[in-house]
Amino acid sequence: MSTLGRTSALRVARLAALGLALALHPTSEAFNAVPRSAVQHLSRRASSPSRPASTRLHSTEPLSDNPLSILSKSQTSDRTNDLMLGEDAGIYNFDDEKWGALGEAGWVTFFAAVGTILTAVAVLWIYPPTGYGDDFVHFLETDVAHGNSHLVTLAFGIIFPIVHSGLASLRPFGEKIVGARTWRVIFAFPSLCLAYSWIVYFISHAHDGVQFYDISHVGWVHALAWLTNFASFLFLYPSVYNLKEVAAVEKPKIHLWETGIIRITRHPQYVGQAMWSAAHLAMVGTSFTLLTMALLVGHHAFACWNGDRRLEAEHGEAFLKIKERTSVVPFQAVWEGRQTLPDDYWKELLRAPLVLIAVGSIGAYFAHPYMQAGAALARNTGLAPGGILDPIFLELN
């Protein structure tokens, strides 16, 4: 192994040790287990008088004795070797967060917006007597697939990418017509509806088709699948961290990121989906699951190309320069010497959004029985023809 490879491996090992220590012992003792040089390392150039304080590459603020303080206020890593063309991913400061009044860019408006869109999805799509999700699935099952569940998931695997990636690609044109916030709603609503129906259908039919193998009862396989699945959720594109933009409370932007998970892979969503799919396929070795996982990974592979195209259109030369220093394959840019992980790289990962995602992924694991029960309920409820908008459709006809 080359010196660069050994250095990168050591850095990854140190990050893993830090995460394990904090997970098992979230106390000052666990934090003190991290080498002091990694915790208190300061960039010599951060305090350079030639660089304004607002653009310093490295935080000179000492860490609090409370290890959890780094979650309430992110610490910046040593960015001496960065191009400084992209944003620092996952930066969070609790003091900057405000509840605000309804209509302001605060958390009250966020929860109101999320509640509104989820209520719309529930009423117009999920609840059979008022929604149209059951009609849509029934149409796919009877008129398109004629009872073949493999053809239904294939249809989902074609329709969802067209809608999701299609609306994402139309974003520059749509925002000019209706604005960034309204276009986010137009983009999110059908994506949420289709994602819900596909997930429920997958849970209900995961064991359909040919059973290639069944190793779900093997302890180490289950443990490895669980760890892979857990890690996959940490490979989310950093724009997901900006919840207020996701909910269109703040104006959505096409961000150019340069730190965090982007150093490892420029397309973390693709890598995470591949890991998630591999973990689930290991536990459910059926032809239906294999087809569904292939469709999901295939969509995300296309999104790598489409994402690069959109970023280049938005950021031009700045994106191309960052693209040269990053890779799709995890760690490829690191071992090729195009990307350098800072000695204090762990500061870019130990941030509030990623910790929240980690907690949420653990919660999702324990929620699996409820997901399965909900999918069974949806399947057994069957078709309730029509929905709440029928009177409007009749008037139009």
mmCIF file of C-alpha atoms in Angstrom:
data_model
loop_
_atom_site.group_PDB
_atom_site.id
_atom_site.type_symbol
_atom_site.label_atom_id
_atom_site.label_comp_id
_atom_site.label_asym_id
_atom_site.label_seq_id
_atom_site.Cartn_x
_atom_site.Cartn_y
_atom_site.Cartn_z
ATOM 1 C CA MET A 1 0.000 0.000 0.000
ATOM 2 C CA SER A 2 1.299 3.461 -0.874
ATOM 3 C CA THR A 3 2.048 6.140 1.713
ATOM 4 C CA LEU A 4 -1.017 8.055 0.542
ATOM 5 C CA GLY A 5 -3.185 4.934 0.874
ATOM 6 C CA ARG A 6 -1.863 4.222 4.389
ATOM 7 C CA THR A 7 -2.477 7.846 5.409
ATOM 8 C CA SER A 8 -6.040 7.776 4.092
ATOM 9 C CA ALA A 9 -6.708 4.445 5.814
ATOM 10 C CA LEU A 10 -5.412 5.804 9.112
ATOM 11 C CA ARG A 11 -7.659 8.850 8.790
ATOM 12 C CA VAL A 12 -10.699 6.691 8.094
ATOM 13 C CA ALA A 13 -9.830 4.487 11.067
ATOM 14 C CA ARG A 14 -9.539 7.535 13.316
ATOM 15 C CA LEU A 15 -12.926 8.764 12.163
ATOM 16 C CA ALA A 16 -14.479 5.351 12.827
ATOM 17 C CA ALA A 17 -12.932 5.233 16.312
ATOM 18 C CA LEU A 18 -14.274 8.683 17.096
ATOM 19 C CA GLY A 19 -17.785 7.789 15.958
ATOM 20 C CA LEU A 20 -17.763 4.535 17.959
ATOM 21 C CA ALA A 21 -16.463 6.266 21.076
ATOM 22 C CA LEU A 22 -19.134 8.951 20.966
ATOM 23 C CA ALA A 23 -21.868 6.422 20.205
ATOM 24 C CA LEU A 24 -20.970 4.167 23.121
ATOM 25 C CA HIS A 25 -19.865 6.840 25.589
ATOM 26 C CA PRO A 26 -21.339 10.283 24.795
ATOM 27 C CA THR A 27 -19.360 11.878 27.599
ATOM 28 C CA SER A 28 -16.302 14.006 28.013
ATOM 29 C CA GLU A 29 -14.280 10.840 28.682
ATOM 30 C CA ALA A 30 -15.140 9.522 25.198
ATOM 31 C CA PHE A 31 -14.269 12.815 23.652
ATOM 32 C CA ASN A 32 -10.953 12.879 25.473
ATOM 33 C CA ALA A 33 -10.175 9.544 23.832
ATOM 34 C CA VAL A 34 -9.704 11.396 20.570
ATOM 35 C CA PRO A 35 -6.082 12.476 20.071
ATOM 36 C CA ARG A 36 -5.644 15.997 21.380
ATOM 37 C CA SER A 37 -3.926 16.985 18.146
ATOM 38 C CA ALA A 38 -7.097 16.112 16.220
ATOM 39 C CA VAL A 39 -9.312 18.082 18.559
ATOM 40 C CA GLN A 40 -7.217 21.208 19.034
ATOM 41 C CA HIS A 41 -5.404 21.379 15.699
ATOM 42 C CA LEU A 42 -5.404 24.964 14.431
ATOM 43 C CA SER A 43 -4.449 26.179 11.010
ATOM 44 C CA ARG A 44 -1.449 28.463 10.982
ATOM 45 C CA ARG A 45 -2.982 30.350 8.082
ATOM 46 C CA ALA A 46 -6.422 30.788 9.663
ATOM 47 C CA SER A 47 -5.319 33.845 11.613
ATOM 48 C CA SER A 48 -3.293 35.345 8.813
ATOM 49 C CA PRO A 49 -3.787 39.141 8.759
ATOM 50 C CA SER A 50 -4.009 39.023 4.959
ATOM 51 C CA ARG A 51 -7.217 36.991 5.112
ATOM 52 C CA PRO A 52 -10.447 38.587 6.393
ATOM 53 C CA ALA A 53 -12.060 36.897 9.364
ATOM 54 C CA SER A 54 -15.128 35.985 7.296
ATOM 55 C CA THR A 55 -13.030 33.889 4.895
ATOM 56 C CA ARG A 56 -10.616 32.201 7.277
ATOM 57 C CA LEU A 57 -9.972 28.627 6.356
ATOM 58 C CA HIS A 58 -10.030 27.205 9.835
ATOM 59 C CA SER A 59 -11.826 27.946 13.075
ATOM 60 C CA THR A 60 -9.595 29.247 15.845
ATOM 61 C CA GLU A 61 -12.271 28.800 18.510
ATOM 62 C CA PRO A 62 -11.306 26.164 21.096
ATOM 63 C CA LEU A 63 -13.749 23.323 21.587
ATOM 64 C CA SER A 64 -15.888 23.367 24.692
ATOM 65 C CA ASP A 65 -15.295 20.852 27.464
ATOM 66 C CA ASN A 66 -18.760 19.525 26.600
ATOM 67 C CA PRO A 67 -18.312 17.230 23.573
ATOM 68 C CA LEU A 68 -21.904 17.837 22.466
ATOM 69 C CA SER A 69 -21.156 21.515 21.932
ATOM 70 C CA ILE A 70 -19.753 20.667 18.518
ATOM 71 C CA LEU A 71 -23.284 19.646 17.509
ATOM 72 C CA SER A 72 -24.871 22.907 18.581
ATOM 73 C CA LYS A 73 -22.173 24.916 16.800
ATOM 74 C CA SER A 74 -20.192 23.280 14.007
ATOM 75 C CA GLN A 75 -16.415 23.546 14.031
ATOM 76 C CA THR A 76 -14.739 24.147 10.684
ATOM 77 C CA SER A 77 -11.909 21.940 9.545
ATOM 78 C CA ASP A 78 -8.570 22.960 8.095
ATOM 79 C CA ARG A 79 -9.432 24.015 4.527
ATOM 80 C CA THR A 80 -5.942 25.199 3.605
ATOM 81 C CA ASN A 81 -5.789 22.841 0.622
ATOM 82 C CA ASP A 82 -9.314 23.574 -0.651
ATOM 83 C CA LEU A 83 -10.178 25.661 -3.686
ATOM 84 C CA MET A 84 -12.680 27.658 -1.586
ATOM 85 C CA LEU A 85 -15.079 27.627 -4.530
ATOM 86 C CA GLY A 86 -17.764 25.508 -2.886
ATOM 87 C CA GLU A 87 -19.706 25.700 0.364
ATOM 88 C CA ASP A 88 -18.902 23.980 3.642
ATOM 89 C CA ALA A 89 -21.496 21.206 3.976
ATOM 90 C CA GLY A 90 -23.574 20.729 7.106
ATOM 91 C CA ILE A 91 -22.532 23.893 8.956
ATOM 92 C CA TYR A 92 -24.948 24.476 11.828
ATOM 93 C CA ASN A 93 -25.223 26.988 14.660
ATOM 94 C CA PHE A 94 -28.070 26.550 17.118
ATOM 95 C CA ASP A 95 -27.900 30.223 18.097
ATOM 96 C CA ASP A 96 -28.895 31.196 14.559
ATOM 97 C CA GLU A 97 -32.083 29.129 14.644
ATOM 98 C CA LYS A 98 -35.343 30.910 15.415
ATOM 99 C CA TRP A 99 -38.912 29.727 15.772
ATOM 100 C CA GLY A 100 -40.184 32.885 14.128
ATOM 101 C CA ALA A 101 -43.783 33.736 13.350
ATOM 102 C CA LEU A 102 -45.879 31.986 10.735
ATOM 103 C CA GLY A 103 -44.793 33.273 7.352
ATOM 104 C CA GLU A 104 -41.249 34.057 8.476
ATOM 105 C CA ALA A 105 -38.252 31.895 7.591
ATOM 106 C CA GLY A 106 -38.303 30.072 10.935
ATOM 107 C CA TRP A 107 -39.208 26.655 12.271
ATOM 108 C CA VAL A 108 -42.876 27.513 12.856
ATOM 109 C CA THR A 109 -43.265 28.096 9.144
ATOM 110 C CA PHE A 110 -41.210 24.978 8.406
ATOM 111 C CA PHE A 111 -43.463 22.693 10.431
ATOM 112 C CA ALA A 112 -46.553 24.370 9.015
ATOM 113 C CA ALA A 113 -45.259 23.840 5.459
ATOM 114 C CA VAL A 114 -44.284 20.215 6.078
ATOM 115 C CA GLY A 115 -47.616 19.543 7.785
ATOM 116 C CA THR A 116 -49.481 21.073 4.866
ATOM 117 C CA ILE A 117 -47.706 19.090 2.146
ATOM 118 C CA LEU A 118 -47.932 15.816 4.094
ATOM 119 C CA THR A 119 -51.636 16.411 4.721
ATOM 120 C CA ALA A 120 -52.125 17.007 1.018
ATOM 121 C CA VAL A 121 -50.281 13.760 0.219
ATOM 122 C CA ALA A 122 -52.368 11.861 2.784
ATOM 123 C CA VAL A 123 -55.722 13.216 1.599
ATOM 124 C CA LEU A 124 -55.101 13.319 -2.142
ATOM 125 C CA TRP A 125 -53.032 10.131 -2.449
ATOM 126 C CA ILE A 126 -52.683 7.821 0.552
ATOM 127 C CA TYR A 127 -56.167 7.564 2.148
ATOM 128 C CA PRO A 128 -58.199 5.325 -0.209
ATOM 129 C CA PRO A 129 -61.643 6.955 0.204
ATOM 130 C CA THR A 130 -60.273 10.420 -0.687
ATOM 131 C CA GLY A 131 -56.960 9.738 -2.451
ATOM 132 C CA TYR A 132 -55.923 8.364 -5.803
ATOM 133 C CA GLY A 133 -52.907 6.291 -4.870
ATOM 134 C CA ASP A 134 -54.936 3.094 -4.707
ATOM 135 C CA ASP A 135 -56.476 3.862 -8.107
ATOM 136 C CA PHE A 136 -53.017 4.361 -9.581
ATOM 137 C CA VAL A 137 -51.623 1.093 -8.193
ATOM 138 C CA HIS A 138 -54.780 -0.760 -9.256
ATOM 139 C CA PHE A 139 -54.337 0.618 -12.777
ATOM 140 C CA LEU A 140 -50.740 -0.600 -12.894
ATOM 141 C CA GLU A 141 -51.647 -4.027 -11.516
ATOM 142 C CA THR A 142 -54.680 -4.727 -13.697
ATOM 143 C CA ASP A 143 -54.389 -2.688 -16.887
ATOM 144 C CA VAL A 144 -50.603 -2.569 -17.297
ATOM 145 C CA ALA A 145 -49.084 -5.613 -15.562
ATOM 146 C CA HIS A 146 -52.121 -7.946 -15.547
ATOM 147 C CA GLY A 147 -51.271 -9.186 -12.054
ATOM 148 C CA ASN A 148 -47.498 -9.509 -12.528
ATOM 149 C CA SER A 149 -45.851 -7.736 -9.590
ATOM 150 C CA HIS A 150 -42.494 -7.637 -11.422
ATOM 151 C CA LEU A 151 -44.041 -5.560 -14.194
ATOM 152 C CA VAL A 152 -45.605 -3.242 -11.609
ATOM 153 C CA THR A 153 -42.250 -2.475 -9.960
ATOM 154 C CA LEU A 154 -40.762 -2.096 -13.453
ATOM 155 C CA ALA A 155 -43.453 0.478 -14.233
ATOM 156 C CA PHE A 156 -42.639 2.317 -11.006
ATOM 157 C CA GLY A 157 -38.954 2.166 -11.940
ATOM 158 C CA ILE A 158 -39.722 3.932 -15.211
ATOM 159 C CA ILE A 159 -42.368 6.415 -14.086
ATOM 160 C CA PHE A 160 -40.653 7.643 -10.911
ATOM 161 C CA PRO A 161 -37.338 8.623 -12.586
ATOM 162 C CA ILE A 162 -39.188 10.382 -15.402
ATOM 163 C CA VAL A 163 -41.211 12.439 -12.924
ATOM 164 C CA HIS A 164 -38.507 13.018 -10.305
ATOM 165 C CA SER A 165 -35.495 13.653 -12.525
ATOM 166 C CA GLY A 166 -37.636 15.249 -15.206
ATOM 167 C CA LEU A 167 -39.020 17.895 -12.870
ATOM 168 C CA ALA A 168 -35.535 18.435 -11.427
ATOM 169 C CA SER A 169 -34.198 19.034 -14.926
ATOM 170 C CA LEU A 170 -37.042 21.435 -15.715
ATOM 171 C CA ARG A 171 -36.251 23.451 -12.595
ATOM 172 C CA PRO A 172 -34.481 26.381 -14.343
ATOM 173 C CA PHE A 173 -37.468 26.873 -16.632
ATOM 174 C CA GLY A 174 -40.133 26.253 -13.990
ATOM 175 C CA GLU A 175 -38.599 28.666 -11.498
ATOM 176 C CA LYS A 176 -38.719 31.451 -14.065
ATOM 177 C CA ILE A 177 -42.472 30.944 -14.407
ATOM 178 C CA VAL A 178 -43.709 30.208 -10.871
ATOM 179 C CA GLY A 179 -40.690 30.991 -8.662
ATOM 180 C CA ALA A 180 -38.282 28.751 -6.750
ATOM 181 C CA ARG A 181 -40.557 28.010 -3.775
ATOM 182 C CA THR A 182 -43.639 27.122 -5.807
ATOM 183 C CA TRP A 183 -41.593 24.937 -8.134
ATOM 184 C CA ARG A 184 -40.226 23.059 -5.125
ATOM 185 C CA VAL A 185 -43.808 22.170 -4.155
ATOM 186 C CA ILE A 186 -44.625 21.140 -7.725
ATOM 187 C CA PHE A 187 -41.520 18.961 -7.720
ATOM 188 C CA ALA A 188 -42.030 17.468 -4.258
ATOM 189 C CA PHE A 189 -45.705 16.501 -4.351
ATOM 190 C CA PRO A 190 -45.675 13.916 -7.164
ATOM 191 C CA SER A 191 -42.260 12.629 -6.052
ATOM 192 C CA LEU A 192 -43.574 11.983 -2.538
ATOM 193 C CA CYS A 193 -46.740 10.322 -3.850
ATOM 194 C CA LEU A 194 -44.902 7.976 -6.202
ATOM 195 C CA ALA A 195 -42.175 7.211 -3.650
ATOM 196 C CA TYR A 196 -44.803 6.280 -1.052
ATOM 197 C CA SER A 197 -46.653 3.951 -3.423
ATOM 198 C CA TRP A 198 -43.467 2.278 -4.651
ATOM 199 C CA ILE A 199 -42.156 1.723 -1.116
ATOM 200 C CA VAL A 200 -45.463 0.272 0.080
ATOM 201 C CA TYR A 201 -45.666 -1.978 -2.981
ATOM 202 C CA PHE A 202 -42.091 -3.161 -2.462
ATOM 203 C CA ILE A 203 -42.704 -4.037 1.192
ATOM 204 C CA SER A 204 -45.847 -5.968 0.238
ATOM 205 C CA HIS A 205 -44.236 -7.916 -2.623
ATOM 206 C CA ALA A 206 -40.564 -8.176 -1.644
ATOM 207 C CA HIS A 207 -40.768 -11.991 -1.454
ATOM 208 C CA ASP A 208 -42.467 -12.436 -4.841
ATOM 209 C CA GLY A 209 -40.866 -14.353 -7.679
ATOM 210 C CA VAL A 210 -37.917 -16.723 -7.661
ATOM 211 C CA GLN A 211 -36.153 -17.254 -4.329
ATOM 212 C CA PHE A 212 -32.436 -17.312 -5.203
ATOM 213 C CA TYR A 213 -31.253 -17.758 -1.628
ATOM 214 C CA ASP A 214 -32.307 -17.189 1.966
ATOM 215 C CA ILE A 215 -29.480 -16.222 4.304
ATOM 216 C CA SER A 216 -31.488 -13.779 6.427
ATOM 217 C CA HIS A 217 -31.234 -16.167 9.379
ATOM 218 C CA VAL A 218 -27.413 -16.050 9.379
ATOM 219 C CA GLY A 219 -26.380 -13.784 12.231
ATOM 220 C CA TRP A 220 -23.317 -12.167 10.696
ATOM 221 C CA VAL A 221 -25.162 -11.529 7.428
ATOM 222 C CA HIS A 222 -27.906 -9.692 9.286
ATOM 223 C CA ALA A 223 -25.340 -7.689 11.239
ATOM 224 C CA LEU A 224 -23.384 -6.776 8.098
ATOM 225 C CA ALA A 225 -26.579 -5.841 6.262
ATOM 226 C CA TRP A 226 -27.662 -3.671 9.199
ATOM 227 C CA LEU A 227 -24.325 -1.856 9.339
ATOM 228 C CA THR A 228 -24.325 -1.330 5.568
ATOM 229 C CA ASN A 229 -27.871 -0.033 5.657
ATOM 230 C CA PHE A 230 -27.047 2.303 8.544
ATOM 231 C CA ALA A 231 -23.966 3.672 6.790
ATOM 232 C CA SER A 232 -25.932 4.185 3.569
ATOM 233 C CA PHE A 233 -28.027 6.910 5.184
ATOM 234 C CA LEU A 234 -24.899 8.895 5.937
ATOM 235 C CA PHE A 235 -24.302 9.101 2.186
ATOM 236 C CA LEU A 236 -26.902 11.771 1.525
ATOM 237 C CA TYR A 237 -26.327 14.761 -0.687
ATOM 238 C CA PRO A 238 -25.604 17.730 1.626
ATOM 239 C CA SER A 239 -28.471 19.797 0.196
ATOM 240 C CA VAL A 240 -30.778 17.436 2.104
ATOM 241 C CA TYR A 241 -29.393 18.940 5.332
ATOM 242 C CA ASN A 242 -30.992 22.307 4.499
ATOM 243 C CA LEU A 243 -34.446 21.376 5.726
ATOM 244 C CA LYS A 244 -35.873 24.859 5.310
ATOM 245 C CA GLU A 245 -34.901 24.836 1.656
ATOM 246 C CA VAL A 246 -36.318 21.337 1.240
ATOM 247 C CA ALA A 247 -39.634 22.634 2.575
ATOM 248 C CA ALA A 248 -39.342 25.842 0.497
ATOM 249 C CA VAL A 249 -39.366 27.998 3.629
ATOM 250 C CA GLU A 250 -36.101 29.447 2.383
ATOM 251 C CA LYS A 251 -35.487 29.925 -1.322
ATOM 252 C CA PRO A 252 -34.160 26.634 -2.753
ATOM 253 C CA LYS A 253 -30.763 26.848 -4.398
ATOM 254 C CA ILE A 254 -28.519 24.556 -6.423
ATOM 255 C CA HIS A 255 -25.586 24.411 -4.020
ATOM 256 C CA LEU A 256 -21.996 23.620 -4.890
ATOM 257 C CA TRP A 257 -20.473 21.703 -1.994
ATOM 258 C CA GLU A 258 -16.778 21.153 -1.384
ATOM 259 C CA THR A 259 -16.475 19.517 2.031
ATOM 260 C CA GLY A 260 -17.923 16.688 4.089
ATOM 261 C CA ILE A 261 -19.073 13.578 2.270
ATOM 262 C CA ILE A 262 -18.283 15.258 -1.073
ATOM 263 C CA ARG A 263 -14.574 14.687 -0.414
ATOM 264 C CA ILE A 264 -15.263 10.940 -0.402
ATOM 265 C CA THR A 265 -17.713 10.832 -3.313
ATOM 266 C CA ARG A 266 -19.221 13.558 -5.452
ATOM 267 C CA HIS A 267 -22.475 11.593 -5.660
ATOM 268 C CA PRO A 268 -23.131 10.239 -2.168
ATOM 269 C CA GLN A 269 -26.809 9.614 -2.922
ATOM 270 C CA TYR A 270 -25.831 7.076 -5.603
ATOM 271 C CA VAL A 271 -23.335 5.348 -3.326
ATOM 272 C CA GLY A 272 -25.817 5.292 -0.455
ATOM 273 C CA GLN A 273 -28.554 3.831 -2.656
ATOM 274 C CA ALA A 274 -26.182 1.112 -3.875
ATOM 275 C CA MET A 275 -25.286 0.239 -0.271
ATOM 276 C CA TRP A 276 -28.946 0.259 0.841
ATOM 277 C CA SER A 277 -29.946 -1.927 -2.092
ATOM 278 C CA ALA A 278 -27.124 -4.407 -1.507
ATOM 279 C CA ALA A 279 -28.076 -4.724 2.168
ATOM 280 C CA HIS A 280 -31.739 -5.369 1.392
ATOM 281 C CA LEU A 281 -30.937 -7.769 -1.433
ATOM 282 C CA ALA A 282 -28.697 -9.743 0.930
ATOM 283 C CA MET A 283 -31.630 -10.180 3.300
ATOM 284 C CA VAL A 284 -34.311 -10.832 0.658
ATOM 285 C CA GLY A 285 -32.839 -12.806 -2.232
ATOM 286 C CA THR A 286 -35.825 -12.830 -4.584
ATOM 287 C CA SER A 287 -36.197 -11.882 -8.233
ATOM 288 C CA PHE A 288 -38.666 -9.111 -7.315
ATOM 289 C CA THR A 289 -36.213 -7.537 -4.879
ATOM 290 C CA LEU A 290 -33.359 -7.896 -7.360
ATOM 291 C CA LEU A 291 -35.351 -6.093 -10.069
ATOM 292 C CA THR A 292 -36.453 -3.317 -7.707
ATOM 293 C CA MET A 293 -32.940 -2.743 -6.395
ATOM 294 C CA ALA A 294 -31.523 -2.669 -9.937
ATOM 295 C CA LEU A 295 -34.097 -0.046 -10.943
ATOM 296 C CA LEU A 296 -33.286 2.123 -7.920
ATOM 297 C CA VAL A 297 -29.536 1.953 -8.461
ATOM 298 C CA GLY A 298 -29.985 2.534 -12.177
ATOM 299 C CA HIS A 299 -31.970 5.703 -11.542
ATOM 300 C CA HIS A 300 -29.304 7.024 -9.208
ATOM 301 C CA ALA A 301 -26.583 6.168 -11.725
ATOM 302 C CA PHE A 302 -28.411 8.314 -14.263
ATOM 303 C CA ALA A 303 -28.698 11.031 -11.603
ATOM 304 C CA CYS A 304 -24.886 11.157 -11.402
ATOM 305 C CA TRP A 305 -24.721 12.314 -15.000
ATOM 306 C CA ASN A 306 -27.788 14.535 -14.698
ATOM 307 C CA GLY A 307 -26.550 16.073 -11.441
ATOM 308 C CA ASP A 308 -23.160 16.933 -12.922
ATOM 309 C CA ARG A 309 -24.894 18.465 -15.926
ATOM 310 C CA ARG A 310 -27.112 20.648 -13.744
ATOM 311 C CA LEU A 311 -24.236 21.721 -11.491
ATOM 312 C CA GLU A 312 -22.116 22.684 -14.480
ATOM 313 C CA ALA A 313 -25.011 24.687 -15.924
ATOM 314 C CA GLU A 314 -25.437 26.515 -12.611
ATOM 315 C CA HIS A 315 -21.824 27.012 -11.486
ATOM 316 C CA GLY A 316 -19.744 26.627 -14.645
ATOM 317 C CA GLU A 317 -15.976 26.648 -14.194
ATOM 318 C CA ALA A 318 -16.191 26.476 -10.391
ATOM 319 C CA PHE A 319 -17.947 23.102 -10.593
ATOM 320 C CA LEU A 320 -15.495 21.770 -13.184
ATOM 321 C CA LYS A 321 -12.581 22.573 -10.884
ATOM 322 C CA ILE A 322 -14.241 20.809 -7.949
ATOM 323 C CA LYS A 323 -15.148 17.898 -10.233
ATOM 324 C CA GLU A 324 -11.434 17.427 -10.978
ATOM 325 C CA ARG A 325 -10.751 17.020 -7.239
ATOM 326 C CA THR A 326 -13.626 14.616 -6.530
ATOM 327 C CA SER A 327 -14.844 11.245 -7.751
ATOM 328 C CA VAL A 328 -17.984 9.144 -8.019
ATOM 329 C CA VAL A 329 -16.240 6.018 -6.726
ATOM 330 C CA PRO A 330 -15.712 6.483 -2.970
ATOM 331 C CA PHE A 331 -12.148 7.534 -2.033
ATOM 332 C CA GLN A 332 -10.905 7.301 -5.630
ATOM 333 C CA ALA A 333 -9.903 10.975 -5.699
ATOM 334 C CA VAL A 334 -8.186 10.514 -2.335
ATOM 335 C CA TRP A 335 -6.015 7.567 -3.330
ATOM 336 C CA GLU A 336 -5.206 9.212 -6.645
ATOM 337 C CA GLY A 337 -3.969 12.297 -4.796
ATOM 338 C CA ARG A 338 -6.565 14.658 -6.301
ATOM 339 C CA GLN A 339 -8.310 15.152 -2.932
ATOM 340 C CA THR A 340 -6.737 15.641 0.483
ATOM 341 C CA LEU A 341 -8.620 14.806 3.659
ATOM 342 C CA PRO A 342 -7.749 17.347 6.387
ATOM 343 C CA ASP A 343 -6.197 15.989 9.567
ATOM 344 C CA ASP A 344 -9.324 17.211 11.381
ATOM 345 C CA TYR A 345 -11.715 15.863 8.731
ATOM 346 C CA TRP A 346 -13.864 14.406 11.492
ATOM 347 C CA LYS A 347 -15.134 17.948 12.164
ATOM 348 C CA GLU A 348 -16.849 17.890 8.775
ATOM 349 C CA LEU A 349 -18.694 14.683 9.660
ATOM 350 C CA LEU A 350 -19.512 15.196 13.324
ATOM 351 C CA ARG A 351 -22.185 17.792 12.651
ATOM 352 C CA ALA A 352 -25.772 18.086 13.805
ATOM 353 C CA PRO A 353 -27.465 17.140 10.489
ATOM 354 C CA LEU A 354 -25.481 13.904 10.174
ATOM 355 C CA VAL A 355 -26.092 12.974 13.798
ATOM 356 C CA LEU A 356 -29.825 13.581 13.291
ATOM 357 C CA ILE A 357 -29.753 11.351 10.192
ATOM 358 C CA ALA A 358 -27.941 8.635 12.153
ATOM 359 C CA VAL A 359 -30.569 8.724 14.897
ATOM 360 C CA GLY A 360 -33.337 8.686 12.303
ATOM 361 C CA SER A 361 -31.886 5.656 10.511
ATOM 362 C CA ILE A 362 -31.803 3.722 13.785
ATOM 363 C CA GLY A 363 -35.410 4.744 14.384
ATOM 364 C CA ALA A 364 -36.347 3.552 10.894
ATOM 365 C CA TYR A 365 -34.855 0.135 11.650
ATOM 366 C CA PHE A 366 -36.992 -0.307 14.730
ATOM 367 C CA ALA A 367 -40.008 0.993 12.787
ATOM 368 C CA HIS A 368 -39.775 -1.850 10.243
ATOM 369 C CA PRO A 369 -42.586 -3.911 11.864
ATOM 370 C CA TYR A 370 -44.883 -0.889 11.696
ATOM 371 C CA MET A 371 -43.926 -0.300 8.049
ATOM 372 C CA GLN A 372 -44.773 -3.897 7.244
ATOM 373 C CA ALA A 373 -48.077 -3.644 9.110
ATOM 374 C CA GLY A 374 -48.934 -0.427 7.277
ATOM 375 C CA ALA A 375 -48.109 -1.976 3.904
ATOM 376 C CA ALA A 376 -50.261 -5.006 4.739
ATOM 377 C CA LEU A 377 -53.114 -2.700 5.736
ATOM 378 C CA ALA A 378 -52.840 -0.773 2.478
ATOM 379 C CA ARG A 379 -52.803 -4.010 0.477
ATOM 380 C CA ASN A 380 -55.738 -5.557 2.317
ATOM 381 C CA THR A 381 -57.830 -2.399 2.180
ATOM 382 C CA GLY A 382 -58.009 -2.770 -1.565
ATOM 383 C CA LEU A 383 -59.486 -0.338 -4.036
ATOM 384 C CA ALA A 384 -61.814 2.507 -3.086
ATOM 385 C CA PRO A 385 -62.563 3.943 -6.539
ATOM 386 C CA GLY A 386 -62.262 7.672 -7.049
ATOM 387 C CA GLY A 387 -61.344 10.396 -4.614
ATOM 388 C CA ILE A 388 -62.070 13.777 -3.165
ATOM 389 C CA LEU A 389 -61.606 15.640 -6.452
ATOM 390 C CA ASP A 390 -64.176 13.586 -8.363
ATOM 391 C CA PRO A 391 -66.841 16.339 -8.287
ATOM 392 C CA ILE A 392 -64.383 18.746 -9.922
ATOM 393 C CA PHE A 393 -63.493 16.199 -12.611
ATOM 394 C CA LEU A 394 -67.187 15.560 -13.283
ATOM 395 C CA GLU A 395 -67.810 19.289 -13.653
ATOM 396 C CA LEU A 396 -64.945 19.572 -16.138
ATOM 397 C CA ASN A 397 -66.379 16.701 -18.173
#
